[in-house]
PDB file of C-alpha atoms in Angstrom:
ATOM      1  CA  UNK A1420       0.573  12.507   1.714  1.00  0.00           C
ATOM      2  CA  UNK A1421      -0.376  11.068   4.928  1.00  0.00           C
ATOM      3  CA  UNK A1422      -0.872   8.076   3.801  1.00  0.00           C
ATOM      4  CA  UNK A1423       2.152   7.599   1.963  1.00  0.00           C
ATOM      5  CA  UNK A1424       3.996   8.219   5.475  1.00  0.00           C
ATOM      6  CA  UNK A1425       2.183   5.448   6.911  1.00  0.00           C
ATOM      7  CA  UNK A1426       2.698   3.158   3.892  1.00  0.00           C
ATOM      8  CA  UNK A1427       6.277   3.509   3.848  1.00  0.00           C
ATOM      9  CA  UNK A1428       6.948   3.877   7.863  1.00  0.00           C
ATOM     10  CA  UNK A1429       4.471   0.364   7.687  1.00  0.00           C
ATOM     11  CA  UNK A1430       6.824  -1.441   5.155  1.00  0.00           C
ATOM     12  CA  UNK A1431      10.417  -0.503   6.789  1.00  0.00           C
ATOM     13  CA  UNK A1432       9.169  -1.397  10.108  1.00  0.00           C
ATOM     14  CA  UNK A1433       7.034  -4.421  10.180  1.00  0.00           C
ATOM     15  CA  UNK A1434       8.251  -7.943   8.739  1.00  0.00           C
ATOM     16  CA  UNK A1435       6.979  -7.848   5.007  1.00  0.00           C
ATOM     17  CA  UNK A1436       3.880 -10.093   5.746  1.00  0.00           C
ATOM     18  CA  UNK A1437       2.475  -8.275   8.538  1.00  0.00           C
ATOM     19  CA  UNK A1438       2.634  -4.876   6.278  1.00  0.00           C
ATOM     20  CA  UNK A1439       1.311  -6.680   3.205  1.00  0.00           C
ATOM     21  CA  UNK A1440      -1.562  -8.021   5.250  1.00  0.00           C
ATOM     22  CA  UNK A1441      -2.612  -5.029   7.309  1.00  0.00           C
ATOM     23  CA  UNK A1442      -1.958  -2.806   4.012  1.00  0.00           C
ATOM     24  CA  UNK A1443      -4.241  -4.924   1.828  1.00  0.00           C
ATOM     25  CA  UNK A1444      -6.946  -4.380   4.004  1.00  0.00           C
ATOM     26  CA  UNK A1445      -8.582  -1.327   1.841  1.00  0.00           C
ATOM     27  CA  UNK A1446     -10.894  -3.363  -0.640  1.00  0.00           C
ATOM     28  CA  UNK A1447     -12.981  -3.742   2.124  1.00  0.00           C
ATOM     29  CA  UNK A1448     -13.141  -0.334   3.766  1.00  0.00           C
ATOM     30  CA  UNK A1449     -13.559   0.687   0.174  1.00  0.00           C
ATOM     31  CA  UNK A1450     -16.701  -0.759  -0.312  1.00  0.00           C
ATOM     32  CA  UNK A1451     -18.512   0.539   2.625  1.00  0.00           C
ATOM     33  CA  UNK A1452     -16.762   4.168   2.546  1.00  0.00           C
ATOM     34  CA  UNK A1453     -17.927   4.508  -1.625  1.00  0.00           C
ATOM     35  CA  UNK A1454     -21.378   3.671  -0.355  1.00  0.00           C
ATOM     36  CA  UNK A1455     -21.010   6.356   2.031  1.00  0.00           C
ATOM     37  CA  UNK A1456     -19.647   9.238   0.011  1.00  0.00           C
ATOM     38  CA  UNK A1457     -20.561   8.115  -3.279  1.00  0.00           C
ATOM     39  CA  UNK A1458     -23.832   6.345  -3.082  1.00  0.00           C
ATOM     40  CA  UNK A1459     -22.334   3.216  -4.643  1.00  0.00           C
ATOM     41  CA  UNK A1460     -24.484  -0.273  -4.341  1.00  0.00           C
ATOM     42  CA  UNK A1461     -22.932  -2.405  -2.471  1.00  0.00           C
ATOM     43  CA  UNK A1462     -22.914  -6.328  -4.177  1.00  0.00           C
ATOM     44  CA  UNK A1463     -22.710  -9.438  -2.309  1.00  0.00           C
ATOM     45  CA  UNK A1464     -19.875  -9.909  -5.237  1.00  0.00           C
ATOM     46  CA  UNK A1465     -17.578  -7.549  -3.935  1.00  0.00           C
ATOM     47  CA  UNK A1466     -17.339  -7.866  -0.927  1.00  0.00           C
ATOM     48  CA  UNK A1467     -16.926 -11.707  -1.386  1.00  0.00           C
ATOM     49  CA  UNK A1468     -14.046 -10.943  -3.529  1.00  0.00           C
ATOM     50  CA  UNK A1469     -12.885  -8.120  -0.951  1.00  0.00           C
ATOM     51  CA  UNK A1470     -12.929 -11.091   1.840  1.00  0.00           C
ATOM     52  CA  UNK A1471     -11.033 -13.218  -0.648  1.00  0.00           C
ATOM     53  CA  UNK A1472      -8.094 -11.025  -1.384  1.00  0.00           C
ATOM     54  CA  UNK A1473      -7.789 -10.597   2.291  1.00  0.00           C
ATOM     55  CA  UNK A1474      -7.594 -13.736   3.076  1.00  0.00           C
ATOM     56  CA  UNK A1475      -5.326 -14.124   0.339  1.00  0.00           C
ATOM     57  CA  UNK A1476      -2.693 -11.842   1.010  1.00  0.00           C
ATOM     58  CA  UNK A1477      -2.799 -13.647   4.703  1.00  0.00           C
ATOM     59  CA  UNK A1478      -2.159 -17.084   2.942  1.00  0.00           C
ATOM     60  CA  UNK A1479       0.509 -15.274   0.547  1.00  0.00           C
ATOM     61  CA  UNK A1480       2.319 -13.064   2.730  1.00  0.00           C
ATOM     62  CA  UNK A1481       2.276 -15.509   5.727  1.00  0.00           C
ATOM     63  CA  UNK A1482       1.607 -12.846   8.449  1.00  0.00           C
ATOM     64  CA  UNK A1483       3.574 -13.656  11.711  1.00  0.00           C
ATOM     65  CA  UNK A1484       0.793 -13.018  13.666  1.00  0.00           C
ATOM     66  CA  UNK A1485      -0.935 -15.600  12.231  1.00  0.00           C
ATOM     67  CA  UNK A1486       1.764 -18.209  11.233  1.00  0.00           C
ATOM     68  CA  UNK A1487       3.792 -17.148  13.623  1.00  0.00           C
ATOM     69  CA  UNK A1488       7.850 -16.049  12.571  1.00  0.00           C
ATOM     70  CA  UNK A1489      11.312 -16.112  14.333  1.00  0.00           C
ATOM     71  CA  UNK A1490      12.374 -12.850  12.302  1.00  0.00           C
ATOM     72  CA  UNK A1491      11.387 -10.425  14.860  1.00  0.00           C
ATOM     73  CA  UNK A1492      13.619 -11.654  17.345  1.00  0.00           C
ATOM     74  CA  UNK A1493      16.317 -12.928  14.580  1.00  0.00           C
ATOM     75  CA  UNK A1494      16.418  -9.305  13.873  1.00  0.00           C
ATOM     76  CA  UNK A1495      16.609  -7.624  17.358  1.00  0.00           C
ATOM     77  CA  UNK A1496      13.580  -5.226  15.971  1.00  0.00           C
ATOM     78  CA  UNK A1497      12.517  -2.631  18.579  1.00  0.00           C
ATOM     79  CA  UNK A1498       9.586  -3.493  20.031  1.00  0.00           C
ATOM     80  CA  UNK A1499       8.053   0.653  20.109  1.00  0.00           C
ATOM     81  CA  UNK A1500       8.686   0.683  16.387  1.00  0.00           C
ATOM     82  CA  UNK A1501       7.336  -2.298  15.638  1.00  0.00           C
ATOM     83  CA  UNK A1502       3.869  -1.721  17.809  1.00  0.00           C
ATOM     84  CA  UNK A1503       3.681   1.961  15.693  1.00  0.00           C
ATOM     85  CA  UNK A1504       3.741  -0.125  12.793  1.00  0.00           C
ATOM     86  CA  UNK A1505       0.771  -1.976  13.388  1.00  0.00           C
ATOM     87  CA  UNK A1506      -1.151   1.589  14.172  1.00  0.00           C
ATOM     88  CA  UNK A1507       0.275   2.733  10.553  1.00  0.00           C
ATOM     89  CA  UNK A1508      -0.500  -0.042   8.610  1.00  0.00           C
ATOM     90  CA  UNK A1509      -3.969   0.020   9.585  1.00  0.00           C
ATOM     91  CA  UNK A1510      -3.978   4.310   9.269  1.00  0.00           C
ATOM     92  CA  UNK A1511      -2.507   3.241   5.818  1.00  0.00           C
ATOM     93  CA  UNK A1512      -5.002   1.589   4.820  1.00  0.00           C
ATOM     94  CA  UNK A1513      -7.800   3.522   5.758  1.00  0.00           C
ATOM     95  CA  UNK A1514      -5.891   6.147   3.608  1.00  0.00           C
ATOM     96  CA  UNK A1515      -5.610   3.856   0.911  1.00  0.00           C
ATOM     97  CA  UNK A1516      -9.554   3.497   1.071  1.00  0.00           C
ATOM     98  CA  UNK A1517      -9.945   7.303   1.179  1.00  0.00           C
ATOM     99  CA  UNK A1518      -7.713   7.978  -1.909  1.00  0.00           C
ATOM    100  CA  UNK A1519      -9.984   5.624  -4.426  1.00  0.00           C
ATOM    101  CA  UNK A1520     -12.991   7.194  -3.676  1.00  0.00           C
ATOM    102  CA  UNK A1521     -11.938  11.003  -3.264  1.00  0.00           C
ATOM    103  CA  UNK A1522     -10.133  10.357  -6.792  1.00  0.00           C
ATOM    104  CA  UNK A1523     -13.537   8.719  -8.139  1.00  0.00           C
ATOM    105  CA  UNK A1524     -15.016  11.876  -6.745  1.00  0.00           C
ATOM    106  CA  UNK A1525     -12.637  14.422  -8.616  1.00  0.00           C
ATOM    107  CA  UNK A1526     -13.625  12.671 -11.201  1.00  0.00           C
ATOM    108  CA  UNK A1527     -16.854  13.440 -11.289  1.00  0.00           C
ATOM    109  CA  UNK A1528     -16.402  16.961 -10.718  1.00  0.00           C
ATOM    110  CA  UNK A1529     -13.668  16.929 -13.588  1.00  0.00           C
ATOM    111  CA  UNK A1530     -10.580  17.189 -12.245  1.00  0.00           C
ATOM    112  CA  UNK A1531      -7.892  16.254 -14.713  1.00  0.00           C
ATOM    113  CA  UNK A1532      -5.564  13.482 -13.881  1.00  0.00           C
ATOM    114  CA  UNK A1533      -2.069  15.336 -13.965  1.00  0.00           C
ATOM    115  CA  UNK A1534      -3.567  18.120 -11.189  1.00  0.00           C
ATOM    116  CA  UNK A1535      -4.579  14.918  -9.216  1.00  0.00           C
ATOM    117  CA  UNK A1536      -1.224  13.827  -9.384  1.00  0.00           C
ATOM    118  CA  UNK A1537       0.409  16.897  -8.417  1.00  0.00           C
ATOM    119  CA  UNK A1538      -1.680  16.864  -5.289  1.00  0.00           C
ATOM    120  CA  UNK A1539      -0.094  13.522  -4.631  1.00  0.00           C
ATOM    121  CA  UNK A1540       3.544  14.856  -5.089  1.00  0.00           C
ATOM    122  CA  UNK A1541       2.714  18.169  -3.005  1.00  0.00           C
ATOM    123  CA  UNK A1542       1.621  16.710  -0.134  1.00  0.00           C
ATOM    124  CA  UNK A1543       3.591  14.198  -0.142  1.00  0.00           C
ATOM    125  CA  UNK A1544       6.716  16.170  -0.063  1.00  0.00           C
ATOM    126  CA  UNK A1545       5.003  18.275   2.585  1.00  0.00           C
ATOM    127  CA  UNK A1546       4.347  15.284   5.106  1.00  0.00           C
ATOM    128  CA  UNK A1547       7.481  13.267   4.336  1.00  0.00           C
ATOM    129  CA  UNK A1548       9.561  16.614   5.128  1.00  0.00           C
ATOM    130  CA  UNK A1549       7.633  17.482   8.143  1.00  0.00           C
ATOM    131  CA  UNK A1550       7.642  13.776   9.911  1.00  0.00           C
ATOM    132  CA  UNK A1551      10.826  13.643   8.826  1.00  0.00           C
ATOM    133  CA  UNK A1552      12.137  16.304  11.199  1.00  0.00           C
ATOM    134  CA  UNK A1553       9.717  15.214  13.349  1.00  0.00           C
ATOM    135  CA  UNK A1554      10.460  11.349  14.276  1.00  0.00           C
ATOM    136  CA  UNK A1555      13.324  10.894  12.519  1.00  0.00           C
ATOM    137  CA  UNK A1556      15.659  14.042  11.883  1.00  0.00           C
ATOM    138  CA  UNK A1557      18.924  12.464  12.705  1.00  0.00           C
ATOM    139  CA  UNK A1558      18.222   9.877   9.865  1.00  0.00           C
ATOM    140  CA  UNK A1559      18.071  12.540   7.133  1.00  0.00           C
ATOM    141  CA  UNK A1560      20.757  12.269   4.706  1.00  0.00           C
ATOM    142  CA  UNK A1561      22.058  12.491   1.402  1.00  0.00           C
ATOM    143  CA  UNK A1562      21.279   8.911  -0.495  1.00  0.00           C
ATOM    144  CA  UNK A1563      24.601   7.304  -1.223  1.00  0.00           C
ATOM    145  CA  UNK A1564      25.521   6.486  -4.956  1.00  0.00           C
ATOM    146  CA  UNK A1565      24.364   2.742  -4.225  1.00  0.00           C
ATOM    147  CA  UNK A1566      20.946   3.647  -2.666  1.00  0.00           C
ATOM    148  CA  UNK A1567      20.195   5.976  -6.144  1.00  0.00           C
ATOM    149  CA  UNK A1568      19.565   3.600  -7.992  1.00  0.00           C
ATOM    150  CA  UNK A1569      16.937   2.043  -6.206  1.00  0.00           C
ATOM    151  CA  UNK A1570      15.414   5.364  -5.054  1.00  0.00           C
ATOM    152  CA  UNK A1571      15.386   6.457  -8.648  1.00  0.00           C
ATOM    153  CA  UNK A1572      13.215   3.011  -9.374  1.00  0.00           C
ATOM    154  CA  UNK A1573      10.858   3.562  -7.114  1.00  0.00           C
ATOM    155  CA  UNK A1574      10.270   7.328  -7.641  1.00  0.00           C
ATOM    156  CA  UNK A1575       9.965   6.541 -11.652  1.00  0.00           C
ATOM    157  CA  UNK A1576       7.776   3.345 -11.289  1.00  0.00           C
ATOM    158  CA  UNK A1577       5.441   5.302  -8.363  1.00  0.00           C
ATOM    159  CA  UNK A1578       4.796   8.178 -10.343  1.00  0.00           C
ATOM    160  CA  UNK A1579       3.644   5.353 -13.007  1.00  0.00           C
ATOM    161  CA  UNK A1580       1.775   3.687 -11.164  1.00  0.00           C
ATOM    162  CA  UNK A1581      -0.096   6.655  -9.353  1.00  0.00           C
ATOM    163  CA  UNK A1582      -0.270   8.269 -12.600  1.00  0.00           C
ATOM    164  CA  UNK A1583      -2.729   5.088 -13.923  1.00  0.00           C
ATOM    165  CA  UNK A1584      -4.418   5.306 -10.305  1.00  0.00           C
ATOM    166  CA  UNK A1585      -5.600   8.661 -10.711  1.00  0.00           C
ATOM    167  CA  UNK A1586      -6.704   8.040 -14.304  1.00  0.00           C
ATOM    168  CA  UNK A1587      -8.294   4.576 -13.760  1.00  0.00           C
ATOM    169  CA  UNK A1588     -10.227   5.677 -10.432  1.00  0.00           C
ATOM    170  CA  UNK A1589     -11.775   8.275 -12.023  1.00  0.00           C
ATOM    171  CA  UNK A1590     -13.579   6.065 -14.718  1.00  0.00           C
ATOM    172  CA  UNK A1591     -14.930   3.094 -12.866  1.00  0.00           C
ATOM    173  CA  UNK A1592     -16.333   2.781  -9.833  1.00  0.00           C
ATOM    174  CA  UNK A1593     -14.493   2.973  -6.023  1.00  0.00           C
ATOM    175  CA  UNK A1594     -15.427  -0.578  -4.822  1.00  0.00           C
ATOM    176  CA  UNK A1595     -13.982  -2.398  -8.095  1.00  0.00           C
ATOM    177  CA  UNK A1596     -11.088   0.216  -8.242  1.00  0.00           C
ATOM    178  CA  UNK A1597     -10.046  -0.960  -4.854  1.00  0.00           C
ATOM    179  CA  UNK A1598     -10.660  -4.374  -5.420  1.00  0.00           C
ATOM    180  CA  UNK A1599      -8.728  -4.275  -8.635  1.00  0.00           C
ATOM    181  CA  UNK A1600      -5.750  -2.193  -6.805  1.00  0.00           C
ATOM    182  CA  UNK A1601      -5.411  -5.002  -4.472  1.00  0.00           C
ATOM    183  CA  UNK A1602      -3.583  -7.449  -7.441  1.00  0.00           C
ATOM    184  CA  UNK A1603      -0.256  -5.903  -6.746  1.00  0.00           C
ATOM    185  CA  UNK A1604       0.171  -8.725  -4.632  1.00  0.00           C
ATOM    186  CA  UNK A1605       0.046 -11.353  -7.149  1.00  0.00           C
ATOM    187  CA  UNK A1606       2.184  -9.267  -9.556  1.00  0.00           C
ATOM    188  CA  UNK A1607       4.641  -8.889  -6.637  1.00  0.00           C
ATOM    189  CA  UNK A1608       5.379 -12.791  -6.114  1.00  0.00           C
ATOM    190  CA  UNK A1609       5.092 -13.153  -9.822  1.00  0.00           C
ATOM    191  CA  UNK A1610       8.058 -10.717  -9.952  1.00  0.00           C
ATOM    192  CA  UNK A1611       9.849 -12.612  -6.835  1.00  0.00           C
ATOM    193  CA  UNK A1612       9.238 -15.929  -8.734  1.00  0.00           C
ATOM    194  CA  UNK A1613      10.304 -15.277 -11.956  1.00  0.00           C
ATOM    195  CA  UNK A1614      12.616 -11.921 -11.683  1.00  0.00           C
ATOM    196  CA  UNK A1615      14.618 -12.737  -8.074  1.00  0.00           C
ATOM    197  CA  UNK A1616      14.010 -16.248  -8.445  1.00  0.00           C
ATOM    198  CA  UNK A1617      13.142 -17.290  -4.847  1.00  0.00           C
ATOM    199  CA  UNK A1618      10.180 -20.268  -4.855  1.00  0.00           C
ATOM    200  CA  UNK A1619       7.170 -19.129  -2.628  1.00  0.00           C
ATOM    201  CA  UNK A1620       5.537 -21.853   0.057  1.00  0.00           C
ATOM    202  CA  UNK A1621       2.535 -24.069  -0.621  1.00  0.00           C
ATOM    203  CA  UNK A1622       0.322 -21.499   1.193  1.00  0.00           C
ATOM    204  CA  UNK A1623       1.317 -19.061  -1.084  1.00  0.00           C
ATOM    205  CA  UNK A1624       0.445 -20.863  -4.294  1.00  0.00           C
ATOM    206  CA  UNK A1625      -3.121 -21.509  -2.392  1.00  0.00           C
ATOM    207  CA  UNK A1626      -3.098 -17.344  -1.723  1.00  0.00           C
TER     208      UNK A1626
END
């Protein structure tokens, strides 16, 4: 639940990029926290392919600390928010890394998927409502009849997706789990290419 907050405090903060940089740096934490907790061998492989989708998502998602970017200060973005960002994106994914392996590890134990899933939606709930009154209470409101449609897309297409997280990572091991999680950037610009339509940079072909 934690790490959801981060995640999506990390996305409507930073400039896409950043967050899709800092966020994508799990496979690699992954690797060395599964050896840790799990006892899983670490291979040159992975972590050459952990390096790689790093350095991909840097060359995709054009990071402006890196490439530099103009949409900060296009944008007026406060300058607080955007340095808690940063923190939260890395928190994030350190969470992200934690989630793979603790799921690999209920796993083992024989937790069923659908109670792993409700811990997901429990806390959650819990941590969004709590930070919510916390940092942000005089944001809470009722969505509009526009912004339903979107929420209702993401809530329906997370539960998905978490739904195939918590069964996957509990039948192969943390360190490819991770690695595999980290294609939902190339599905993303797949979606941007072919479903908004907008044509990605040369660096992001290369990514």
């Amino acid at each position: 639940g934690f790490g959801f907050c981060n995640y999506y405090y990390t996305l409507s903060t930073l400039p896409l990029g950043d967050a899709t940089t800092l966020l994508s740096l799990y496979p690699i934490v992954t690797i060395f926290l599964a050896r840790v907790v799990l006892g899983e061998e670490i291979k040159s492989l992975y972590i050459v392919a952990a390096l790689a989708s790093i350095v991909g998502a840097a060359l995709i998602s054009r990071p402006s600390f890196l490439f530099g970017s103009e949409e900060h200060e296009e944008n007026g973005d406060d300058d607080g928010g955007v340095k808690l960002g940063y923190i939260t994106a890395l928190i994030g994914s350190f969470c992200a890394s934690g989630v793979i392996v603790l799921i690999r590890k209920a796993g083992k134990v024989g937790a069923h998927t659908l109670q792993l899933l409700f811990s997901w939606t429990v806390f959650g709930v819990s941590f969004s409502l709590l930070l919510g009154h916390l940092l942000q209470q005089n944001q809470w409101r009722v969505p509009t009849r526009d912004e339903l449609p979107a929420i209702l897309g993401v809530c329906i297409s997370g539960s998905i997706a978490h739904f195939l997280l918590n069964y996957a990572g509990k039948l192969v091991p943390a360190t490819l789990a991770g690695l595999l999680r980290s294609s939902d950037i190339f599905w993303a610009y797949l979606i941007e290419i072919f479903v908004l339509m907008e044509h990605p940079k040369e660096a992001t072909w290369c990514g």
